[in-house]
Amino acid sequence: MPSQATRTRETIDLSELGFDADADVEISVDERDDETVVEVDHDTGEWTLTFDEFGELKRTPGRSAPRWLGPAIKKAAPGLRVL
């Protein structure tokens, strides 16, 4: 029997994390059987990160990430290991 994927969406206020940022960030977390895909949308760009079943980062974003990316993902998905 296939298991169900869980998808959550959260808006993070970057100023609450101590960053001086113009806009909030939208984070979508799609939990599947063997991986979690995190999509981050901000005025300055979009990033997609993939984590394995243990919460370890499998694939990094294709370009340089802002300093606030890790803390914002950690707030939206505390079980993931974000550096």
PDB file of C-alpha atoms in Angstrom:
ATOM      1  CA  MET A   1       0.000   0.000   0.000  1.00  0.00           C
ATOM      2  CA  PRO A   2       1.521   3.377  -0.960  1.00  0.00           C
ATOM      3  CA  SER A   3       1.933   5.804   1.880  1.00  0.00           C
ATOM      4  CA  GLN A   4       0.651   9.335   1.661  1.00  0.00           C
ATOM      5  CA  ALA A   5       2.850  12.363   1.203  1.00  0.00           C
ATOM      6  CA  THR A   6       2.435  15.263   3.584  1.00  0.00           C
ATOM      7  CA  ARG A   7       2.735  18.814   2.311  1.00  0.00           C
ATOM      8  CA  THR A   8       2.770  21.862   4.554  1.00  0.00           C
ATOM      9  CA  ARG A   9       3.180  25.531   3.739  1.00  0.00           C
ATOM     10  CA  GLU A  10       4.331  28.200   6.160  1.00  0.00           C
ATOM     11  CA  THR A  11       5.111  31.897   6.037  1.00  0.00           C
ATOM     12  CA  ILE A  12       8.197  32.901   8.023  1.00  0.00           C
ATOM     13  CA  ASP A  13       8.805  36.472   9.191  1.00  0.00           C
ATOM     14  CA  LEU A  14      12.557  36.870   8.732  1.00  0.00           C
ATOM     15  CA  SER A  15      12.721  39.749  11.214  1.00  0.00           C
ATOM     16  CA  GLU A  16      11.628  37.287  13.949  1.00  0.00           C
ATOM     17  CA  LEU A  17      14.771  35.302  13.136  1.00  0.00           C
ATOM     18  CA  GLY A  18      16.947  38.389  13.532  1.00  0.00           C
ATOM     19  CA  PHE A  19      17.403  39.216   9.837  1.00  0.00           C
ATOM     20  CA  ASP A  20      16.828  42.605   8.273  1.00  0.00           C
ATOM     21  CA  ALA A  21      14.816  41.448   5.272  1.00  0.00           C
ATOM     22  CA  ASP A  22      12.222  43.248   3.185  1.00  0.00           C
ATOM     23  CA  ALA A  23       9.707  40.449   2.755  1.00  0.00           C
ATOM     24  CA  ASP A  24       8.474  37.305   4.424  1.00  0.00           C
ATOM     25  CA  VAL A  25       9.488  33.943   3.013  1.00  0.00           C
ATOM     26  CA  GLU A  26       7.084  31.184   1.944  1.00  0.00           C
ATOM     27  CA  ILE A  27       8.307  27.663   2.701  1.00  0.00           C
ATOM     28  CA  SER A  28       6.631  24.538   1.384  1.00  0.00           C
ATOM     29  CA  VAL A  29       7.658  21.189   2.909  1.00  0.00           C
ATOM     30  CA  ASP A  30       6.705  18.046   0.968  1.00  0.00           C
ATOM     31  CA  GLU A  31       7.413  14.913   3.045  1.00  0.00           C
ATOM     32  CA  ARG A  32       7.493  11.672   1.060  1.00  0.00           C
ATOM     33  CA  ASP A  33       8.511   8.099   1.904  1.00  0.00           C
ATOM     34  CA  ASP A  34      12.234   8.449   1.365  1.00  0.00           C
ATOM     35  CA  GLU A  35      12.837  12.183   1.059  1.00  0.00           C
ATOM     36  CA  THR A  36      11.633  15.649   1.944  1.00  0.00           C
ATOM     37  CA  VAL A  37      11.577  18.425  -0.639  1.00  0.00           C
ATOM     38  CA  VAL A  38      11.646  21.991   0.652  1.00  0.00           C
ATOM     39  CA  GLU A  39      10.729  24.843  -1.676  1.00  0.00           C
ATOM     40  CA  VAL A  40      11.520  28.377  -0.541  1.00  0.00           C
ATOM     41  CA  ASP A  41      10.036  31.442  -2.226  1.00  0.00           C
ATOM     42  CA  HIS A  42      11.215  34.979  -1.447  1.00  0.00           C
ATOM     43  CA  ASP A  43      11.230  38.259  -3.363  1.00  0.00           C
ATOM     44  CA  THR A  44      14.944  37.728  -4.047  1.00  0.00           C
ATOM     45  CA  GLY A  45      14.566  34.229  -5.511  1.00  0.00           C
ATOM     46  CA  GLU A  46      13.468  30.624  -5.168  1.00  0.00           C
ATOM     47  CA  TRP A  47      15.386  27.641  -3.781  1.00  0.00           C
ATOM     48  CA  THR A  48      14.642  23.914  -3.747  1.00  0.00           C
ATOM     49  CA  LEU A  49      16.438  21.596  -1.323  1.00  0.00           C
ATOM     50  CA  THR A  50      16.060  17.825  -1.038  1.00  0.00           C
ATOM     51  CA  PHE A  51      16.666  15.899   2.187  1.00  0.00           C
ATOM     52  CA  ASP A  52      16.938  12.130   2.638  1.00  0.00           C
ATOM     53  CA  GLU A  53      14.814  10.035   5.015  1.00  0.00           C
ATOM     54  CA  PHE A  54      17.207  10.883   7.880  1.00  0.00           C
ATOM     55  CA  GLY A  55      16.861  14.650   7.416  1.00  0.00           C
ATOM     56  CA  GLU A  56      20.287  15.009   5.764  1.00  0.00           C
ATOM     57  CA  LEU A  57      20.637  17.352   2.798  1.00  0.00           C
ATOM     58  CA  LYS A  58      20.858  15.375  -0.476  1.00  0.00           C
ATOM     59  CA  ARG A  59      20.919  18.124  -3.049  1.00  0.00           C
ATOM     60  CA  THR A  60      21.811  21.741  -2.477  1.00  0.00           C
ATOM     61  CA  PRO A  61      20.326  24.691  -4.310  1.00  0.00           C
ATOM     62  CA  GLY A  62      21.985  25.433  -7.615  1.00  0.00           C
ATOM     63  CA  ARG A  63      23.097  28.887  -6.573  1.00  0.00           C
ATOM     64  CA  SER A  64      24.343  30.738  -3.529  1.00  0.00           C
ATOM     65  CA  ALA A  65      21.828  30.871  -0.699  1.00  0.00           C
ATOM     66  CA  PRO A  66      21.158  33.865   1.553  1.00  0.00           C
ATOM     67  CA  ARG A  67      22.222  33.704   5.215  1.00  0.00           C
ATOM     68  CA  TRP A  68      18.619  33.464   6.386  1.00  0.00           C
ATOM     69  CA  LEU A  69      17.812  30.326   4.355  1.00  0.00           C
ATOM     70  CA  GLY A  70      19.001  27.748   6.907  1.00  0.00           C
ATOM     71  CA  PRO A  71      17.316  29.309   9.956  1.00  0.00           C
ATOM     72  CA  ALA A  72      14.057  29.819   8.024  1.00  0.00           C
ATOM     73  CA  ILE A  73      13.978  26.168   6.925  1.00  0.00           C
ATOM     74  CA  LYS A  74      14.837  25.036  10.467  1.00  0.00           C
ATOM     75  CA  LYS A  75      11.868  27.009  11.791  1.00  0.00           C
ATOM     76  CA  ALA A  76       9.472  25.532   9.204  1.00  0.00           C
ATOM     77  CA  ALA A  77      10.844  21.961   9.444  1.00  0.00           C
ATOM     78  CA  PRO A  78      12.725  21.449  12.748  1.00  0.00           C
ATOM     79  CA  GLY A  79      13.527  17.796  12.002  1.00  0.00           C
ATOM     80  CA  LEU A  80      15.769  18.614   9.038  1.00  0.00           C
ATOM     81  CA  ARG A  81      19.514  19.108   9.419  1.00  0.00           C
ATOM     82  CA  VAL A  82      20.271  22.455   7.900  1.00  0.00           C
ATOM     83  CA  LEU A  83      23.807  23.849   8.030  1.00  0.00           C
TER      84      LEU A  83
END
